[in-house]
Amino acid sequence: MCCAGSRLFVEEDVKDEFLSRLKEKSQKIVVGDPMDKATQMGPQVSQEQLGRIKSYVAIGRDEGAVFIAAVNAKVGRRV
């Protein structure tokens, strides 16, 4: 499954609580081998896709985005 959400709209009065919970949940995501049942997020399909994602992150930073959680991205190996 791919869930490529690019924006979240959150009401101001719940923003801080929402961001706190989002960060907490994000840090618990298990990244790894997609064949491992414990894995929640596998590697990117290609170096090209990883580059595309990194460019979106750079655009966000340039536009003033604040990042609350990060994961070291990896490209999967062919089997």
Short mmCIF file of C-alpha atoms in Angstrom, two decimals:
data_model
loop_
_atom_site.label_atom_id
_atom_site.label_comp_id
_atom_site.label_asym_id
_atom_site.label_seq_id
_atom_site.Cartn_x
_atom_site.Cartn_y
_atom_site.Cartn_z
CA MET A 1 0.00 0.00 0.00
CA CYS A 2 1.23 3.49 -0.77
CA CYS A 3 -0.12 6.41 1.19
CA ALA A 4 1.45 9.47 -0.35
CA GLY A 5 -0.07 12.26 1.69
CA SER A 6 1.53 15.56 0.87
CA ARG A 7 -0.41 17.87 3.17
CA LEU A 8 -2.38 17.77 6.38
CA PHE A 9 -4.92 20.37 7.37
CA VAL A 10 -5.30 20.61 11.14
CA GLU A 11 -7.36 23.05 13.16
CA GLU A 12 -5.22 25.50 15.11
CA ASP A 13 -6.68 24.57 18.52
CA VAL A 14 -5.52 20.92 18.20
CA LYS A 15 -2.32 21.51 16.20
CA ASP A 16 0.22 21.06 19.02
CA GLU A 17 -1.41 17.89 20.35
CA PHE A 18 -1.78 16.50 16.83
CA LEU A 19 1.88 17.16 15.94
CA SER A 20 3.04 15.60 19.20
CA ARG A 21 1.06 12.43 18.54
CA LEU A 22 2.08 12.33 14.89
CA LYS A 23 5.76 12.56 15.83
CA GLU A 24 5.36 9.83 18.45
CA LYS A 25 3.65 7.47 15.99
CA SER A 26 6.10 8.29 13.17
CA GLN A 27 9.07 7.36 15.32
CA LYS A 28 7.57 3.91 15.91
CA ILE A 29 7.27 2.99 12.22
CA VAL A 30 9.28 -0.16 11.51
CA VAL A 31 11.34 0.31 8.34
CA GLY A 32 12.95 -2.77 6.83
CA ASP A 33 12.68 -5.81 4.64
CA PRO A 34 9.21 -5.87 3.04
CA MET A 35 9.15 -9.66 3.38
CA ASP A 36 9.42 -9.36 7.18
CA LYS A 37 5.94 -9.27 8.73
CA ALA A 38 7.14 -6.74 11.32
CA THR A 39 8.05 -4.23 8.60
CA GLN A 40 5.61 -1.35 8.16
CA MET A 41 7.55 0.52 5.47
CA GLY A 42 9.93 -1.01 2.95
CA PRO A 43 12.66 0.64 0.88
CA GLN A 44 12.04 2.93 -2.07
CA VAL A 45 11.73 1.13 -5.37
CA SER A 46 14.57 2.96 -7.10
CA GLN A 47 17.26 5.57 -6.71
CA GLU A 48 15.14 7.76 -8.99
CA GLN A 49 12.15 7.59 -6.63
CA LEU A 50 14.36 8.28 -3.62
CA GLY A 51 15.75 11.34 -5.41
CA ARG A 52 12.24 12.54 -6.19
CA ILE A 53 11.24 12.26 -2.53
CA LYS A 54 14.39 14.08 -1.41
CA SER A 55 13.63 16.89 -3.86
CA TYR A 56 10.15 17.28 -2.34
CA VAL A 57 11.73 17.48 1.12
CA ALA A 58 14.12 20.17 -0.12
CA ILE A 59 11.22 22.14 -1.64
CA GLY A 60 9.36 21.93 1.67
CA ARG A 61 12.39 23.20 3.58
CA ASP A 62 12.84 26.03 1.09
CA GLU A 63 9.19 27.00 1.59
CA GLY A 64 9.54 27.05 5.39
CA ALA A 65 8.30 23.59 6.35
CA VAL A 66 9.30 22.29 9.76
CA PHE A 67 10.01 18.56 9.90
CA ILE A 68 9.05 16.75 13.09
CA ALA A 69 10.31 13.25 12.25
CA ALA A 70 12.74 11.72 9.80
CA VAL A 71 13.70 8.26 8.59
CA ASN A 72 16.90 7.33 6.78
CA ALA A 73 15.70 6.27 3.35
CA LYS A 74 17.14 3.26 1.54
CA VAL A 75 16.81 1.82 -1.92
CA GLY A 76 15.89 -1.86 -2.08
CA ARG A 77 18.15 -4.37 -3.76
CA ARG A 78 16.99 -6.49 -6.66
CA VAL A 79 16.46 -10.16 -5.97
#
